[in-house]
mmCIF file of C-alpha atoms and ligand atoms in Angstrom:
data_model
loop_
_atom_site.group_PDB
_atom_site.id
_atom_site.type_symbol
_atom_site.label_atom_id
_atom_site.label_comp_id
_atom_site.label_asym_id
_atom_site.label_seq_id
_atom_site.Cartn_x
_atom_site.Cartn_y
_atom_site.Cartn_z
ATOM 1 C CA MET A 1 0.000 0.000 0.000
ATOM 2 C CA THR A 2 1.195 3.528 -0.795
ATOM 3 C CA ILE A 3 0.437 6.387 1.573
ATOM 4 C CA SER A 4 0.934 9.940 0.237
ATOM 5 C CA GLU A 5 0.724 12.961 2.495
ATOM 6 C CA ILE A 6 -0.862 15.888 0.680
ATOM 7 C CA GLU A 7 -1.769 19.493 1.515
ATOM 8 C CA ALA A 8 -5.439 20.191 0.857
ATOM 9 C CA LYS A 9 -6.620 23.631 -0.261
ATOM 10 C CA SER A 10 -10.105 23.109 1.157
ATOM 11 C CA ILE A 11 -11.820 20.514 3.320
ATOM 12 C CA LEU A 12 -15.447 21.449 3.816
ATOM 13 C CA ARG A 13 -17.589 20.421 0.855
ATOM 14 C CA LYS A 14 -20.905 22.249 0.607
ATOM 15 C CA HIS A 15 -23.780 20.230 -0.812
ATOM 16 C CA ARG A 16 -25.870 21.935 -3.476
ATOM 17 C CA ARG A 17 -28.836 21.618 -1.122
ATOM 18 C CA VAL A 18 -29.516 20.142 2.286
ATOM 19 C CA ASP A 19 -29.103 16.378 1.970
ATOM 20 C CA SER A 20 -32.232 14.694 3.308
ATOM 21 C CA TRP A 21 -30.535 11.325 3.979
ATOM 22 C CA PHE A 22 -27.849 12.699 6.265
ATOM 23 C CA VAL A 23 -29.674 15.972 7.035
ATOM 24 C CA SER A 24 -26.458 17.702 6.224
ATOM 25 C CA CYS A 25 -25.320 20.716 4.212
ATOM 26 C CA TYR A 26 -21.592 19.933 4.484
ATOM 27 C CA GLY A 27 -19.334 16.918 4.208
ATOM 28 C CA MET A 28 -15.634 16.206 3.965
ATOM 29 C CA ASN A 29 -13.096 13.586 2.930
ATOM 30 C CA LEU A 30 -10.008 13.508 5.120
ATOM 31 C CA TYR A 31 -8.545 10.642 3.105
ATOM 32 C CA ARG A 32 -8.778 10.046 -0.632
ATOM 33 C CA GLY A 33 -8.922 6.340 -1.401
ATOM 34 C CA CYS A 34 -9.915 3.599 1.008
ATOM 35 C CA SER A 35 -8.002 0.506 2.061
ATOM 36 C CA HIS A 36 -11.284 -1.186 3.014
ATOM 37 C CA SER A 37 -11.556 -1.824 -0.716
ATOM 38 C CA CYS A 38 -15.171 -3.020 -0.849
ATOM 39 C CA ALA A 39 -15.734 -4.719 -4.198
ATOM 40 C CA TYR A 40 -18.707 -2.502 -5.089
ATOM 41 C CA CYS A 41 -17.296 0.844 -3.909
ATOM 42 C CA ASP A 42 -18.187 3.626 -6.300
ATOM 43 C CA GLY A 43 -15.215 5.656 -5.036
ATOM 44 C CA ARG A 44 -13.353 3.471 -7.511
ATOM 45 C CA SER A 45 -15.128 5.125 -10.438
ATOM 46 C CA GLU A 46 -13.133 7.592 -12.569
ATOM 47 C CA THR A 47 -15.812 10.195 -11.763
ATOM 48 C CA TYR A 48 -14.133 10.905 -8.416
ATOM 49 C CA ASN A 49 -10.584 11.292 -9.703
ATOM 50 C CA THR A 50 -8.950 9.260 -6.936
ATOM 51 C CA ARG A 51 -5.322 8.818 -7.876
ATOM 52 C CA GLY A 52 -3.500 5.498 -8.199
ATOM 53 C CA GLU A 53 -5.050 2.140 -7.549
ATOM 54 C CA PHE A 54 -8.174 2.331 -5.420
ATOM 55 C CA GLY A 55 -7.831 0.202 -2.285
ATOM 56 C CA GLN A 56 -4.024 0.370 -2.466
ATOM 57 C CA ASP A 57 -3.111 4.058 -2.696
ATOM 58 C CA ILE A 58 -4.320 6.475 -0.032
ATOM 59 C CA GLU A 59 -3.838 10.226 0.095
ATOM 60 C CA VAL A 60 -3.831 11.757 3.567
ATOM 61 C CA LYS A 61 -4.784 15.420 3.892
ATOM 62 C CA VAL A 62 -2.307 16.160 6.623
ATOM 63 C CA ASN A 63 -3.269 19.837 6.981
ATOM 64 C CA ALA A 64 -7.010 19.052 7.204
ATOM 65 C CA VAL A 65 -7.533 20.338 10.741
ATOM 66 C CA GLU A 66 -5.817 23.682 10.140
ATOM 67 C CA VAL A 67 -7.689 24.258 6.860
ATOM 68 C CA LEU A 68 -11.002 23.277 8.427
ATOM 69 C CA ARG A 69 -10.404 25.577 11.392
ATOM 70 C CA SER A 70 -10.122 28.564 9.096
ATOM 71 C CA GLU A 71 -13.157 27.424 7.045
ATOM 72 C CA LEU A 72 -15.276 27.220 10.198
ATOM 73 C CA ASP A 73 -14.125 30.577 11.551
ATOM 74 C CA PRO A 74 -17.111 32.955 11.300
ATOM 75 C CA LYS A 75 -14.773 35.968 11.043
ATOM 76 C CA ARG A 76 -13.292 34.619 7.828
ATOM 77 C CA ARG A 77 -16.597 33.756 6.187
ATOM 78 C CA ARG A 78 -18.412 36.032 3.761
ATOM 79 C CA VAL A 79 -21.516 33.826 4.093
ATOM 80 C CA PRO A 80 -22.191 32.201 7.484
ATOM 81 C CA LEU A 81 -22.347 28.404 7.615
ATOM 82 C CA LYS A 82 -25.816 26.875 7.574
ATOM 83 C CA HIS A 83 -27.038 24.860 10.541
ATOM 84 C CA SER A 84 -27.132 21.148 9.853
ATOM 85 C CA TYR A 85 -25.199 18.004 10.666
ATOM 86 C CA ILE A 86 -21.648 18.012 9.365
ATOM 87 C CA MET A 87 -21.112 14.711 7.643
ATOM 88 C CA LEU A 88 -17.981 12.686 8.300
ATOM 89 C CA GLY A 89 -17.734 9.691 6.002
ATOM 90 C CA GLY A 90 -19.065 8.353 2.751
ATOM 91 C CA GLY A 91 -17.537 9.759 -0.411
ATOM 92 C CA VAL A 92 -14.157 8.418 -1.451
ATOM 93 C CA GLY A 93 -12.717 7.109 1.791
ATOM 94 C CA ASP A 94 -13.856 5.830 5.156
ATOM 95 C CA SER A 95 -12.852 8.294 7.908
ATOM 96 C CA TYR A 96 -12.050 5.335 10.187
ATOM 97 C CA GLN A 97 -10.009 3.219 7.763
ATOM 98 C CA PRO A 98 -6.888 1.701 9.376
ATOM 99 C CA ILE A 99 -4.574 4.626 8.531
ATOM 100 C CA GLU A 100 -6.671 6.776 10.893
ATOM 101 C CA LYS A 101 -5.031 4.926 13.802
ATOM 102 C CA LYS A 102 -1.782 6.613 12.867
ATOM 103 C CA TYR A 103 -2.905 10.051 11.632
ATOM 104 C CA ARG A 104 -5.894 10.617 13.964
ATOM 105 C CA LEU A 105 -7.323 13.183 11.536
ATOM 106 C CA THR A 106 -10.912 12.186 12.214
ATOM 107 C CA ARG A 107 -10.430 12.419 15.952
ATOM 108 C CA ARG A 108 -8.836 15.862 15.669
ATOM 109 C CA VAL A 109 -11.622 17.051 13.359
ATOM 110 C CA LEU A 110 -14.208 15.837 15.893
ATOM 111 C CA GLU A 111 -12.388 17.795 18.608
ATOM 112 C CA LEU A 112 -12.568 20.895 16.430
ATOM 113 C CA LEU A 113 -16.273 20.376 15.650
ATOM 114 C CA LEU A 114 -16.929 19.982 19.377
ATOM 115 C CA GLU A 115 -15.070 23.217 20.094
ATOM 116 C CA CYS A 116 -17.062 25.040 17.397
ATOM 117 C CA GLY A 117 -20.413 23.544 18.483
ATOM 118 C CA PHE A 118 -21.448 21.747 15.274
ATOM 119 C CA PRO A 119 -23.718 18.668 15.188
ATOM 120 C CA VAL A 120 -22.000 15.668 13.598
ATOM 121 C CA HIS A 121 -23.230 12.661 11.641
ATOM 122 C CA ILE A 122 -20.614 9.920 11.202
ATOM 123 C CA LEU A 123 -20.914 7.144 8.604
ATOM 124 C CA THR A 124 -18.377 4.329 8.682
ATOM 125 C CA LYS A 125 -17.888 0.589 8.356
ATOM 126 C CA SER A 126 -15.155 0.492 10.966
ATOM 127 C CA THR A 127 -15.367 -0.355 14.652
ATOM 128 C CA LEU A 128 -12.473 2.080 15.225
ATOM 129 C CA VAL A 129 -15.184 4.711 15.696
ATOM 130 C CA THR A 130 -15.590 3.404 19.288
ATOM 131 C CA ARG A 131 -12.166 4.928 20.069
ATOM 132 C CA ASP A 132 -13.793 8.378 19.883
ATOM 133 C CA ILE A 133 -16.760 7.688 22.148
ATOM 134 C CA ASP A 134 -15.593 10.348 24.610
ATOM 135 C CA ILE A 135 -15.713 13.175 22.041
ATOM 136 C CA ILE A 136 -18.843 11.872 20.339
ATOM 137 C CA LYS A 137 -20.661 11.913 23.686
ATOM 138 C CA GLU A 138 -19.501 15.465 24.336
ATOM 139 C CA ILE A 139 -20.666 16.584 20.878
ATOM 140 C CA ASN A 140 -23.987 14.859 21.484
ATOM 141 C CA LYS A 141 -24.436 16.698 24.771
ATOM 142 C CA ARG A 142 -23.598 20.030 23.250
ATOM 143 C CA SER A 143 -25.079 19.929 19.776
ATOM 144 C CA ARG A 144 -26.045 16.305 18.848
ATOM 145 C CA ALA A 145 -24.236 13.408 17.189
ATOM 146 C CA ILE A 146 -25.371 10.414 15.138
ATOM 147 C CA VAL A 147 -23.316 7.305 14.386
ATOM 148 C CA SER A 148 -24.315 5.361 11.285
ATOM 149 C CA MET A 149 -22.767 2.191 9.939
ATOM 150 C CA SER A 150 -23.154 0.861 6.425
ATOM 151 C CA PHE A 151 -23.935 -2.711 5.438
ATOM 152 C CA SER A 152 -24.652 -4.658 2.280
ATOM 153 C CA THR A 153 -25.895 -7.614 4.336
ATOM 154 C CA ALA A 154 -25.909 -8.988 7.874
ATOM 155 C CA ASP A 155 -24.363 -12.235 6.597
ATOM 156 C CA ASP A 156 -20.716 -12.437 7.756
ATOM 157 C CA ALA A 157 -19.668 -14.981 5.099
ATOM 158 C CA ILE A 158 -20.978 -12.950 2.143
ATOM 159 C CA ALA A 159 -19.587 -9.717 3.594
ATOM 160 C CA ALA A 160 -16.141 -11.322 3.821
ATOM 161 C CA VAL A 161 -16.197 -11.761 0.030
ATOM 162 C CA PHE A 162 -17.377 -8.299 -0.988
ATOM 163 C CA GLU A 163 -16.084 -6.219 1.954
ATOM 164 C CA PRO A 164 -12.764 -7.945 2.643
ATOM 165 C CA GLY A 165 -11.150 -5.074 4.554
ATOM 166 C CA VAL A 166 -13.766 -4.243 7.181
ATOM 167 C CA PRO A 167 -15.047 -5.708 10.449
ATOM 168 C CA SER A 168 -17.850 -8.237 9.988
ATOM 169 C CA PRO A 169 -21.517 -7.202 10.027
ATOM 170 C CA THR A 170 -21.816 -8.886 13.440
ATOM 171 C CA GLU A 171 -19.100 -6.594 14.808
ATOM 172 C CA ARG A 172 -20.697 -3.568 13.179
ATOM 173 C CA LEU A 173 -24.061 -4.420 14.753
ATOM 174 C CA GLN A 174 -22.331 -4.776 18.124
ATOM 175 C CA THR A 175 -20.792 -1.341 17.572
ATOM 176 C CA LEU A 176 -24.194 0.187 16.908
ATOM 177 C CA ALA A 177 -25.561 -1.501 20.027
ATOM 178 C CA TYR A 178 -22.657 -0.045 22.006
ATOM 179 C CA PHE A 179 -23.373 3.506 20.842
ATOM 180 C CA LYS A 180 -27.079 3.068 21.577
ATOM 181 C CA ARG A 181 -26.239 1.999 25.123
ATOM 182 C CA GLU A 182 -24.098 5.127 25.413
ATOM 183 C CA GLY A 183 -27.096 7.264 24.466
ATOM 184 C CA ILE A 184 -26.057 8.126 20.903
ATOM 185 C CA ALA A 185 -28.585 8.022 18.056
ATOM 186 C CA CYS A 186 -27.629 5.403 15.448
ATOM 187 C CA SER A 187 -28.646 4.245 12.025
ATOM 188 C CA MET A 188 -27.953 1.479 9.554
ATOM 189 C CA PHE A 189 -27.225 2.377 5.950
ATOM 190 C CA LEU A 190 -28.319 -0.805 4.184
ATOM 191 C CA LEU A 191 -26.622 0.433 1.084
ATOM 192 C CA PRO A 192 -25.945 -1.073 -1.329
ATOM 193 C CA VAL A 193 -27.632 -4.424 -1.326
ATOM 194 C CA ILE A 194 -25.840 -6.628 -3.869
ATOM 195 C CA PRO A 195 -28.042 -7.801 -6.764
ATOM 196 C CA PHE A 196 -29.072 -11.469 -6.694
ATOM 197 C CA ILE A 197 -26.904 -12.041 -3.609
ATOM 198 C CA THR A 198 -28.040 -9.852 -0.693
ATOM 199 C CA ASP A 199 -31.172 -8.331 -2.261
ATOM 200 C CA THR A 200 -33.587 -11.213 -1.630
ATOM 201 C CA SER A 201 -36.606 -10.718 0.647
ATOM 202 C CA GLU A 202 -35.059 -13.125 3.107
ATOM 203 C CA SER A 203 -31.718 -11.310 3.240
ATOM 204 C CA ILE A 204 -33.206 -7.800 3.464
ATOM 205 C CA GLU A 205 -35.722 -8.864 6.138
ATOM 206 C CA ASN A 206 -33.016 -10.558 8.145
ATOM 207 C CA THR A 207 -30.776 -7.469 8.051
ATOM 208 C CA VAL A 208 -33.614 -5.085 8.937
ATOM 209 C CA GLU A 209 -34.657 -7.386 11.783
ATOM 210 C CA LYS A 210 -31.112 -7.256 13.182
ATOM 211 C CA ALA A 211 -31.065 -3.464 12.895
ATOM 212 C CA SER A 212 -34.344 -3.350 14.763
ATOM 213 C CA GLU A 213 -33.033 -5.642 17.529
ATOM 214 C CA VAL A 214 -30.107 -3.293 18.024
ATOM 215 C CA GLY A 215 -32.588 -0.429 18.327
ATOM 216 C CA VAL A 216 -31.306 1.781 15.505
ATOM 217 C CA ASP A 217 -33.211 5.028 15.069
ATOM 218 C CA PHE A 218 -33.608 4.592 11.321
ATOM 219 C CA VAL A 219 -32.440 2.566 8.309
ATOM 220 C CA ILE A 220 -31.481 4.127 4.970
ATOM 221 C CA PHE A 221 -31.821 1.708 2.085
ATOM 222 C CA GLY A 222 -30.562 1.606 -1.488
ATOM 223 C CA GLY A 223 -29.589 -0.617 -4.389
ATOM 224 C CA MET A 224 -26.182 -0.815 -6.014
ATOM 225 C CA THR A 225 -24.879 1.382 -8.808
ATOM 226 C CA LEU A 226 -22.162 0.190 -11.175
ATOM 227 C CA LYS A 227 -20.512 2.877 -13.239
ATOM 228 C CA GLU A 228 -18.841 1.731 -16.448
ATOM 229 C CA SER A 229 -15.094 1.148 -16.498
ATOM 230 C CA ARG A 230 -13.030 0.906 -13.284
ATOM 231 C CA GLN A 231 -15.862 0.327 -10.796
ATOM 232 C CA LYS A 232 -17.797 -2.114 -12.957
ATOM 233 C CA ASP A 233 -14.693 -4.002 -14.122
ATOM 234 C CA HIS A 234 -13.487 -4.480 -10.555
ATOM 235 C CA PHE A 235 -16.844 -5.660 -9.262
ATOM 236 C CA MET A 236 -17.423 -8.025 -12.187
ATOM 237 C CA ASN A 237 -14.056 -9.632 -11.515
ATOM 238 C CA ALA A 238 -15.039 -10.278 -7.905
ATOM 239 C CA LEU A 239 -18.368 -11.671 -9.098
ATOM 240 C CA LYS A 240 -16.637 -13.933 -11.615
ATOM 241 C CA ASN A 241 -14.702 -15.536 -8.777
ATOM 242 C CA TYR A 242 -17.755 -15.834 -6.541
ATOM 243 C CA GLN A 243 -20.708 -16.787 -8.744
ATOM 244 C CA PRO A 244 -19.901 -16.429 -12.473
ATOM 245 C CA GLU A 245 -23.370 -17.663 -13.427
ATOM 246 C CA LEU A 246 -24.760 -14.326 -12.185
ATOM 247 C CA ILE A 247 -22.900 -12.242 -14.768
ATOM 248 C CA SER A 248 -25.601 -12.461 -17.420
ATOM 249 C CA LYS A 249 -28.226 -11.429 -14.851
ATOM 250 C CA TYR A 250 -26.155 -8.337 -14.047
ATOM 251 C CA GLU A 251 -25.931 -7.511 -17.733
ATOM 252 C CA GLY A 252 -29.717 -7.643 -17.798
ATOM 253 C CA ILE A 253 -30.129 -4.920 -15.184
ATOM 254 C CA TYR A 254 -27.009 -2.762 -15.703
ATOM 255 C CA ARG A 255 -27.308 -1.460 -19.215
ATOM 256 C CA GLY A 256 -24.717 1.296 -19.377
ATOM 257 C CA ASN A 257 -26.675 4.023 -17.569
ATOM 258 C CA ARG A 258 -24.423 7.090 -17.164
ATOM 259 C CA TRP A 259 -24.822 7.084 -13.370
ATOM 260 C CA GLY A 260 -24.354 3.362 -13.132
ATOM 261 C CA GLN A 261 -27.976 2.777 -12.239
ATOM 262 C CA ALA A 262 -29.763 -0.510 -12.740
ATOM 263 C CA THR A 263 -33.164 -0.595 -14.438
ATOM 264 C CA ALA A 264 -36.011 1.252 -12.721
ATOM 265 C CA GLY A 265 -38.046 -1.967 -12.510
ATOM 266 C CA TYR A 266 -35.286 -3.644 -10.509
ATOM 267 C CA TYR A 267 -35.116 -0.775 -7.987
ATOM 268 C CA ASP A 268 -38.942 -0.694 -7.698
ATOM 269 C CA THR A 269 -38.951 -4.356 -6.694
ATOM 270 C CA LEU A 270 -36.199 -3.756 -4.132
ATOM 271 C CA ASN A 271 -38.031 -0.787 -2.637
ATOM 272 C CA ARG A 272 -41.183 -2.861 -2.184
ATOM 273 C CA ILE A 273 -39.207 -5.558 -0.366
ATOM 274 C CA PHE A 274 -37.503 -3.062 1.909
ATOM 275 C CA CYS A 275 -40.734 -1.183 2.610
ATOM 276 C CA ARG A 276 -42.401 -4.439 3.727
ATOM 277 C CA ALA A 277 -39.481 -5.246 6.029
ATOM 278 C CA ALA A 278 -39.417 -1.727 7.497
ATOM 279 C CA ARG A 279 -43.148 -1.926 8.270
ATOM 280 C CA LYS A 280 -42.833 -5.389 9.750
ATOM 281 C CA TYR A 281 -40.053 -4.357 12.150
ATOM 282 C CA ARG A 282 -41.306 -0.785 12.664
ATOM 283 C CA VAL A 283 -38.064 0.782 11.502
ATOM 284 C CA PRO A 284 -38.151 4.399 10.247
ATOM 285 C CA MET A 285 -36.909 4.668 6.648
ATOM 286 C CA ARG A 286 -35.675 8.226 7.077
ATOM 287 C CA MET A 287 -34.073 10.117 9.960
ATOM 288 C CA PRO A 288 -36.870 10.898 12.461
ATOM 289 C CA ARG A 289 -37.839 14.559 12.681
ATOM 290 C CA THR A 290 -36.968 14.705 16.374
ATOM 291 C CA LEU A 291 -33.285 14.275 15.480
ATOM 292 C CA PHE A 292 -33.125 17.371 13.296
ATOM 293 C CA ALA A 293 -36.108 19.688 13.830
ATOM 294 C CA ASP A 294 -34.204 21.964 16.220
ATOM 295 C CA ILE A 295 -31.027 22.046 14.120
ATOM 296 C CA LEU A 296 -32.150 23.251 10.691
ATOM 297 C CA SER A 297 -33.213 26.660 9.415
ATOM 298 C CA GLU A 298 -36.947 26.881 8.640
ATOM 299 C CA ASN A 299 -36.359 26.560 4.861
ATOM 300 C CA ASP A 300 -34.171 23.491 5.264
ATOM 301 C CA LEU A 301 -36.616 21.908 7.724
ATOM 302 C CA VAL A 302 -39.450 22.316 5.214
ATOM 303 C CA ALA A 303 -37.248 21.019 2.365
ATOM 304 C CA VAL A 304 -36.191 17.908 4.302
ATOM 305 C CA LEU A 305 -39.715 17.080 5.477
ATOM 306 C CA LEU A 306 -41.055 17.481 1.924
ATOM 307 C CA GLU A 307 -38.343 15.161 0.620
ATOM 308 C CA HIS A 308 -39.175 12.647 3.308
ATOM 309 C CA ILE A 309 -42.869 12.811 2.388
ATOM 310 C CA ASP A 310 -41.939 12.311 -1.272
ATOM 311 C CA TYR A 311 -39.807 9.270 -0.394
ATOM 312 C CA LEU A 312 -42.415 7.696 1.899
ATOM 313 C CA LEU A 313 -45.044 8.080 -0.837
ATOM 314 C CA MET A 314 -42.679 6.619 -3.420
ATOM 315 C CA MET A 315 -42.098 3.615 -1.171
ATOM 316 C CA GLU A 316 -45.845 3.059 -1.166
ATOM 317 C CA GLY A 317 -45.808 3.090 -4.963
ATOM 318 C CA LYS A 318 -47.201 6.635 -5.302
ATOM 319 C CA ARG A 319 -45.660 9.398 -7.377
ATOM 320 C CA ALA A 320 -45.577 12.940 -5.993
ATOM 321 C CA SER A 321 -43.797 16.211 -6.708
ATOM 322 C CA PHE A 322 -42.807 17.195 -3.168
ATOM 323 C CA GLY A 323 -39.160 16.520 -3.992
ATOM 324 C CA TYR A 324 -39.394 19.059 -6.790
ATOM 325 C CA VAL A 325 -40.899 21.623 -4.391
ATOM 326 C CA ALA A 326 -38.140 20.877 -1.864
ATOM 327 C CA ASN A 327 -35.613 21.684 -4.573
ATOM 328 C CA SER A 328 -37.226 25.093 -5.256
ATOM 329 C CA ILE A 329 -37.178 25.858 -1.543
ATOM 330 C CA SER A 330 -33.513 24.916 -1.209
ATOM 331 C CA ARG A 331 -32.628 27.656 -3.715
ATOM 332 C CA LEU A 332 -34.558 30.377 -1.875
ATOM 333 C CA GLU A 333 -32.626 33.150 -0.182
ATOM 334 C CA GLN A 334 -35.460 34.583 1.895
ATOM 335 C CA PRO A 335 -37.093 32.747 4.811
ATOM 336 C CA LEU A 336 -40.328 30.996 3.879
ATOM 337 C CA SER A 337 -42.149 32.600 6.805
ATOM 338 C CA SER A 338 -41.729 35.983 5.116
ATOM 339 C CA MET A 339 -43.834 34.784 2.189
ATOM 340 C CA MET A 340 -46.600 32.854 3.983
ATOM 341 C CA GLY A 341 -49.362 34.207 1.703
ATOM 342 C CA ASP A 342 -47.284 33.921 -1.494
ATOM 343 C CA LEU A 343 -46.045 30.343 -1.363
ATOM 344 C CA ARG A 344 -47.771 29.487 -4.646
ATOM 345 C CA VAL A 345 -45.269 31.621 -6.554
ATOM 346 C CA LEU A 346 -42.691 28.912 -5.825
ATOM 347 C CA ARG A 347 -42.234 26.367 -8.601
ATOM 348 C CA GLY A 348 -44.315 23.268 -8.047
ATOM 349 C CA VAL A 349 -46.291 24.569 -5.051
ATOM 350 C CA GLY A 350 -50.000 23.765 -5.373
ATOM 351 C CA ALA A 351 -52.764 23.746 -2.758
ATOM 352 C CA THR A 352 -51.559 20.609 -0.937
ATOM 353 C CA ALA A 353 -47.898 21.620 -0.759
ATOM 354 C CA GLU A 354 -48.930 25.100 0.369
ATOM 355 C CA ARG A 355 -50.973 23.650 3.235
ATOM 356 C CA ILE A 356 -48.137 21.349 4.295
ATOM 357 C CA ILE A 357 -45.538 24.138 4.212
ATOM 358 C CA GLN A 358 -47.749 26.504 6.209
ATOM 359 C CA GLU A 359 -48.360 23.819 8.829
ATOM 360 C CA ILE A 360 -44.633 23.092 9.163
ATOM 361 C CA LEU A 361 -43.860 26.778 9.542
ATOM 362 C CA LYS A 362 -46.494 27.131 12.277
ATOM 363 C CA THR A 363 -45.962 23.884 14.186
ATOM 364 C CA GLY A 364 -42.573 22.474 13.175
ATOM 365 C CA THR A 365 -44.186 19.409 11.609
ATOM 366 C CA SER A 366 -46.893 18.244 9.216
ATOM 367 C CA SER A 367 -49.795 15.972 10.132
ATOM 368 C CA TYR A 368 -49.513 14.379 6.660
ATOM 369 C CA TYR A 369 -45.850 13.564 7.272
ATOM 370 C CA GLU A 370 -46.620 12.192 10.750
ATOM 371 C CA LYS A 371 -49.382 9.975 9.333
ATOM 372 C CA LEU A 372 -47.113 8.590 6.635
ATOM 373 C CA SER A 373 -44.401 7.862 9.210
ATOM 374 C CA VAL A 374 -46.646 5.974 11.658
ATOM 375 C CA PRO A 375 -46.323 2.467 10.144
ATOM 376 C CA TYR A 376 -42.554 2.746 10.501
ATOM 377 C CA ALA A 377 -42.438 4.439 13.894
ATOM 378 C CA ARG A 378 -41.203 2.462 16.847
ATOM 379 C CA PRO A 379 -44.087 1.416 19.167
HETATM 380 S S1 SF4 B 401 -15.664 1.534 3.311
HETATM 381 FE FE1 SF4 B 401 -16.874 2.866 2.022
HETATM 382 S S2 SF4 B 401 -15.388 4.210 0.998
HETATM 383 FE FE2 SF4 B 401 -14.258 2.470 1.834
HETATM 384 S S3 SF4 B 401 -14.131 0.994 0.155
HETATM 385 FE FE3 SF4 B 401 -15.918 0.454 1.400
HETATM 386 S S4 SF4 B 401 -17.633 1.500 0.398
HETATM 387 FE FE4 SF4 B 401 -15.735 2.470 -0.354
#
């Protein structure tokens, strides 16, 4: 493995709009490349410009803490930072991959975020996150923290094939249980399930059941994408060694979509399976409102709740345009409450959306959203 120390010009990455999965406006990658080397990782795709061989070559942003400190400093900012969770993880490298033991960048960034009072949402596959329980608890006390772990399955034997560099799903579930006992909100990212291997009803139900036993606060679900070239070639090689007879089935659902997406029909089937499992085990399919309502600005709160409504309807097989409305709201400069009587001028806002937005602005929630969430709410 090659480790290169690099000087980053910037660390904080602003999302185009508040991200309704993580409820976050900002993220960061402290490492580029990931020695966990999951077979399906889309960080391997050329789209992300990671240098060298993915899984083998890691770039370490050694000046990350200093750069971030100046980016967070309100005196140096022309536009103040928005309130939301700051996301640590995802992207092109796990923040708790083994090299973190040596560089401790993630730990030092957490210390800085604690000092500056920002809420934090961590996503990792590594049990090393338990090392930082002391800071995570302090952040949670001061401004709130969430620990999420990602899975493609709860089956240790299958995970060992496709996620060779990370602790087993059993260990990850134990880690989530540990954080729950310590009073930290947790989630499972069941993302991606692997086509024809971990996407069966039995496998998804089993994984959701385990998440529910651990007491996670929510589960985010998604199918796999396979972008052409480096990512797809690498995954197909792993598949060839594991179950070559599946290759033609993959060719049937991955047909060269630019974003690496499988066919819509395939994802619809998956969503139905997951939705059934989430109802059965009463597991919320999006972050519960109580974990973010007091963090976001009013526009972002409305945008996230509308996106959640859109998703919950989609999971019930209904099409809606609340996601489109959420997008219009995310671009607004002025607070929604200053245009209570004029909401219909916003693109996509009709009578129903107007009513929902007004209710959220008055009460902090929407009865429609609460009703849709009930089947998945914990008893
Ligand atoms: S842990 Fe995440 S970033 Fe690292 S290889 Fe696996 S999927 Fe990619």
